[in-house]
Amino acid sequence: MGLSQGGLIAQAIAMQYPDRVITCVSASTVFDTSGAELAMFSSGAEAFYEQMKAAKIFDESGATPWNHATVTKREYMTWKMAYLAILLPGFPEEVYEEIAEKEFLAGIVTPEQGAICGLAWELWVRLGKLERHHDQLRDNNAVPILFTHGRQDPVIHFGEVERLFKITGNCVLEVHEFGHNFGPPHEQEKLLSRYISFMKRFARAEPSSASRGSVQEAPSVGRDA
């Protein structure tokens, strides 16, 4: 199971090693390079970016208010906790604090490292590996895949999962009404339990048990506050 970029990685692993993967859950990920670019047009994007602006998470140029070379642990944690409260609303403050502290101790991603990641993605696309991956998804009949995405995702446009679902064999689609994550804690538990049920159900199923066009909705869950 993977979320965001992790969802694409989960797909790639499943397609490369179908004999070693039982099921795959891919959440809030891209179809191609347009996913992040179109995110600003998502239904939940305007409120999200207004909150980011009000909290001064980034300046007008998109830079953080702290310097990578001189930022202190407390400065970084204060910034990261404010960012997480917007991206993942509804969690206790100690959850944000734990994430921020562990991220700081693990090492903050520098602008140079971010640029390398961007170049790696560009190279993957230019070498035709994304196209090959899409071909593998079309031919998939070995690994049951569950795609899930929030209609209000301000990071990756919701249309990306519709495109993935349309081309992929042996898959189902689980739609929820939240953003880039799975909503506040009580709603997150509901969604995660559905994903676990999928994995258990199809762990030993025949490849045809999940097929292209098998839509699953989650109408009982709410919306991000």
Tab-separated table of C-alpha atoms in Angstrom:
chain	number	residue	atom	x	y	z
A	1	MET	CA	0.000	0.000	0.000
A	2	GLY	CA	1.274	3.461	-0.841
A	3	LEU	CA	0.042	7.060	-0.598
A	4	SER	CA	0.858	9.834	-3.083
A	5	GLN	CA	4.243	9.077	-4.678
A	6	GLY	CA	4.209	5.915	-2.587
A	7	GLY	CA	1.087	4.824	-4.459
A	8	LEU	CA	2.947	4.941	-7.759
A	9	ILE	CA	5.841	3.019	-6.205
A	10	ALA	CA	3.396	0.396	-4.915
A	11	GLN	CA	1.954	0.010	-8.426
A	12	ALA	CA	5.414	-0.299	-9.961
A	13	ILE	CA	6.469	-2.986	-7.490
A	14	ALA	CA	3.246	-4.917	-8.101
A	15	MET	CA	3.745	-4.789	-11.873
A	16	GLN	CA	7.430	-5.706	-11.718
A	17	TYR	CA	7.032	-8.546	-9.209
A	18	PRO	CA	3.465	-9.889	-9.595
A	19	ASP	CA	4.541	-13.290	-8.297
A	20	ARG	CA	5.580	-11.712	-4.999
A	21	VAL	CA	2.690	-9.257	-4.478
A	22	ILE	CA	-0.716	-10.493	-3.295
A	23	THR	CA	-2.723	-7.240	-3.530
A	24	CYS	CA	-1.976	-3.550	-4.062
A	25	VAL	CA	-3.653	-0.412	-2.659
A	26	SER	CA	-2.662	2.807	-4.435
A	27	ALA	CA	-3.885	6.029	-2.822
A	28	SER	CA	-3.931	9.624	-4.098
A	29	THR	CA	-1.337	9.201	-6.825
A	30	VAL	CA	-0.726	10.507	-10.329
A	31	PHE	CA	-1.440	9.098	-13.762
A	32	ASP	CA	1.204	11.282	-15.388
A	33	THR	CA	2.888	14.667	-14.991
A	34	SER	CA	-0.378	16.599	-15.243
A	35	GLY	CA	-1.674	15.370	-11.879
A	36	ALA	CA	0.083	17.887	-9.651
A	37	GLU	CA	-0.246	20.668	-12.219
A	38	LEU	CA	-4.039	20.314	-12.291
A	39	ALA	CA	-4.339	20.054	-8.502
A	40	MET	CA	-5.060	23.776	-8.177
A	41	PHE	CA	-8.362	23.128	-9.949
A	42	SER	CA	-9.497	20.514	-7.411
A	43	SER	CA	-12.678	21.248	-5.493
A	44	GLY	CA	-10.822	21.533	-2.186
A	45	ALA	CA	-7.813	23.451	-3.508
A	46	GLU	CA	-8.922	27.046	-2.940
A	47	ALA	CA	-9.567	26.657	0.789
A	48	PHE	CA	-6.381	24.600	1.186
A	49	TYR	CA	-4.128	27.192	-0.404
A	50	GLU	CA	-5.841	30.048	1.416
A	51	GLN	CA	-5.028	28.301	4.691
A	52	MET	CA	-1.437	27.770	3.593
A	53	LYS	CA	-1.138	31.450	2.701
A	54	ALA	CA	-2.682	32.646	5.970
A	55	ALA	CA	-0.318	30.421	7.979
A	56	LYS	CA	2.667	31.702	5.948
A	57	ILE	CA	3.809	28.169	5.200
A	58	PHE	CA	5.492	29.419	2.010
A	59	ASP	CA	6.285	32.866	0.668
A	60	GLU	CA	5.188	34.284	-2.689
A	61	SER	CA	8.034	32.490	-4.457
A	62	GLY	CA	7.150	29.139	-2.871
A	63	ALA	CA	10.084	29.151	-0.444
A	64	THR	CA	9.873	28.187	3.224
A	65	PRO	CA	10.280	30.934	5.867
A	66	TRP	CA	13.418	29.213	7.210
A	67	ASN	CA	16.855	28.507	5.773
A	68	HIS	CA	17.845	24.869	5.266
A	69	ALA	CA	21.387	25.528	6.469
A	70	THR	CA	20.507	27.336	9.702
A	71	VAL	CA	17.033	26.196	10.760
A	72	THR	CA	16.765	24.963	14.341
A	73	LYS	CA	14.802	21.937	15.443
A	74	ARG	CA	12.155	24.089	17.148
A	75	GLU	CA	11.776	26.392	14.119
A	76	TYR	CA	11.328	23.454	11.803
A	77	MET	CA	8.910	21.610	14.082
A	78	THR	CA	6.733	24.713	14.552
A	79	TRP	CA	6.546	25.167	10.775
A	80	LYS	CA	5.953	21.499	10.029
A	81	MET	CA	3.229	21.129	12.653
A	82	ALA	CA	1.356	24.100	11.168
A	83	TYR	CA	1.673	22.568	7.710
A	84	LEU	CA	0.454	19.154	8.886
A	85	ALA	CA	-2.543	20.694	10.666
A	86	ILE	CA	-3.687	22.011	7.271
A	87	LEU	CA	-2.788	18.933	5.219
A	88	LEU	CA	-4.031	16.397	7.793
A	89	PRO	CA	-6.711	18.161	9.843
A	90	GLY	CA	-8.288	16.710	12.952
A	91	PHE	CA	-5.378	14.875	14.563
A	92	PRO	CA	-4.074	15.525	18.100
A	93	GLU	CA	-1.182	17.979	18.292
A	94	GLU	CA	1.141	15.302	19.627
A	95	VAL	CA	0.764	13.383	16.353
A	96	TYR	CA	1.962	16.393	14.363
A	97	GLU	CA	4.780	16.918	16.864
A	98	GLU	CA	5.988	13.333	16.571
A	99	ILE	CA	5.967	13.451	12.750
A	100	ALA	CA	7.793	16.804	12.697
A	101	GLU	CA	10.460	15.692	15.148
A	102	LYS	CA	11.153	12.406	13.359
A	103	GLU	CA	11.364	14.182	10.015
A	104	PHE	CA	13.854	16.714	11.381
A	105	LEU	CA	16.023	14.021	12.957
A	106	ALA	CA	15.948	11.927	9.778
A	107	GLY	CA	17.188	14.915	7.774
A	108	ILE	CA	15.309	17.660	5.953
A	109	VAL	CA	15.115	17.319	2.190
A	110	THR	CA	17.214	20.095	0.669
A	111	PRO	CA	16.269	22.046	-2.475
A	112	GLU	CA	19.069	20.216	-4.290
A	113	GLN	CA	17.683	16.823	-3.270
A	114	GLY	CA	14.213	17.908	-4.332
A	115	ALA	CA	15.591	18.907	-7.724
A	116	ILE	CA	17.256	15.506	-8.115
A	117	CYS	CA	13.921	13.801	-7.392
A	118	GLY	CA	12.276	15.960	-10.039
A	119	LEU	CA	14.968	15.086	-12.572
A	120	ALA	CA	14.646	11.383	-11.757
A	121	TRP	CA	10.920	11.536	-12.505
A	122	GLU	CA	11.561	13.411	-15.750
A	123	LEU	CA	14.126	10.798	-16.800
A	124	TRP	CA	11.690	7.985	-15.961
A	125	VAL	CA	9.113	9.572	-18.242
A	126	ARG	CA	11.526	10.396	-21.085
A	127	LEU	CA	12.937	6.870	-21.158
A	128	GLY	CA	9.427	5.537	-21.727
A	129	LYS	CA	9.191	3.807	-18.365
A	130	LEU	CA	5.927	5.528	-17.415
A	131	GLU	CA	4.403	4.434	-20.720
A	132	ARG	CA	5.648	0.893	-20.103
A	133	HIS	CA	4.115	1.005	-16.632
A	134	HIS	CA	0.745	1.990	-18.112
A	135	ASP	CA	1.000	-0.941	-20.540
A	136	GLN	CA	1.637	-3.264	-17.601
A	137	LEU	CA	-1.438	-1.897	-15.821
A	138	ARG	CA	-3.546	-2.546	-18.938
A	139	ASP	CA	-2.345	-6.137	-19.109
A	140	ASN	CA	-2.642	-6.764	-15.392
A	141	ASN	CA	-4.561	-9.880	-14.418
A	142	ALA	CA	-2.306	-11.114	-11.640
A	143	VAL	CA	-2.480	-8.528	-8.835
A	144	PRO	CA	-5.839	-7.133	-7.617
A	145	ILE	CA	-5.411	-3.362	-7.299
A	146	LEU	CA	-7.542	-0.961	-5.290
A	147	PHE	CA	-7.257	2.680	-6.340
A	148	THR	CA	-8.501	5.234	-3.820
A	149	HIS	CA	-8.610	9.018	-4.050
A	150	GLY	CA	-10.358	11.987	-2.424
A	151	ARG	CA	-12.593	14.220	-4.510
A	152	GLN	CA	-11.205	17.298	-2.710
A	153	ASP	CA	-7.513	16.407	-3.072
A	154	PRO	CA	-5.605	19.724	-3.472
A	155	VAL	CA	-2.265	17.989	-4.131
A	156	ILE	CA	-3.112	15.464	-6.878
A	157	HIS	CA	-6.170	16.118	-9.049
A	158	PHE	CA	-9.024	13.624	-8.611
A	159	GLY	CA	-9.150	13.046	-12.371
A	160	GLU	CA	-5.854	11.159	-12.135
A	161	VAL	CA	-7.436	8.180	-10.403
A	162	GLU	CA	-10.237	8.089	-12.966
A	163	ARG	CA	-7.636	7.778	-15.698
A	164	LEU	CA	-5.772	5.037	-13.821
A	165	PHE	CA	-8.974	3.117	-13.183
A	166	LYS	CA	-10.005	3.365	-16.814
A	167	ILE	CA	-6.891	1.664	-18.176
A	168	THR	CA	-6.084	-0.860	-15.443
A	169	GLY	CA	-7.086	-4.487	-15.502
A	170	ASN	CA	-8.097	-6.391	-12.354
A	171	CYS	CA	-8.873	-3.303	-10.262
A	172	VAL	CA	-11.525	-1.525	-8.211
A	173	LEU	CA	-11.987	2.143	-7.318
A	174	GLU	CA	-12.789	3.445	-3.835
A	175	VAL	CA	-13.763	7.132	-3.786
A	176	HIS	CA	-13.914	9.237	-0.625
A	177	GLU	CA	-14.826	12.853	0.042
A	178	PHE	CA	-11.623	14.035	1.704
A	179	GLY	CA	-8.355	15.569	0.546
A	180	HIS	CA	-4.915	14.093	-0.072
A	181	ASN	CA	-5.135	11.893	2.993
A	182	PHE	CA	-7.973	9.762	4.376
A	183	GLY	CA	-9.717	12.409	6.460
A	184	PRO	CA	-9.794	12.928	10.251
A	185	PRO	CA	-8.968	10.009	12.566
A	186	HIS	CA	-12.480	8.566	13.013
A	187	GLU	CA	-13.144	8.623	9.270
A	188	GLN	CA	-9.655	7.378	8.463
A	189	GLU	CA	-10.302	4.245	10.473
A	190	LYS	CA	-13.417	3.511	8.393
A	191	LEU	CA	-11.563	3.854	5.105
A	192	LEU	CA	-8.523	1.886	6.198
A	193	SER	CA	-10.773	-0.940	7.380
A	194	ARG	CA	-12.282	-1.076	3.884
A	195	TYR	CA	-8.827	-1.291	2.326
A	196	ILE	CA	-7.869	-4.064	4.729
A	197	SER	CA	-11.057	-5.922	3.832
A	198	PHE	CA	-10.128	-5.640	0.144
A	199	MET	CA	-6.662	-7.046	0.769
A	200	LYS	CA	-8.048	-9.947	2.780
A	201	ARG	CA	-10.824	-10.646	0.294
A	202	PHE	CA	-8.612	-10.776	-2.772
A	203	ALA	CA	-5.495	-12.208	-1.175
A	204	ARG	CA	-6.379	-15.701	-2.404
A	205	ALA	CA	-8.938	-14.832	-5.083
A	206	GLU	CA	-8.697	-15.727	-8.752
A	207	PRO	CA	-7.387	-12.895	-10.992
A	208	SER	CA	-10.823	-12.278	-12.484
A	209	SER	CA	-12.428	-11.560	-9.094
A	210	ALA	CA	-11.619	-7.862	-9.436
A	211	SER	CA	-11.954	-6.536	-12.947
A	212	ARG	CA	-11.815	-3.309	-14.874
A	213	GLY	CA	-14.936	-1.273	-14.177
A	214	SER	CA	-15.727	-2.535	-10.668
A	215	VAL	CA	-16.452	0.756	-8.932
A	216	GLN	CA	-16.799	0.956	-5.162
A	217	GLU	CA	-17.966	4.134	-3.482
A	218	ALA	CA	-17.750	5.183	0.161
A	219	PRO	CA	-20.939	7.246	0.609
A	220	SER	CA	-21.078	6.821	4.379
A	221	VAL	CA	-17.965	8.871	5.108
A	222	GLY	CA	-18.011	12.624	5.611
A	223	ARG	CA	-15.877	15.480	4.387
A	224	ASP	CA	-12.793	17.295	5.613
A	225	ALA	CA	-13.625	20.126	7.953
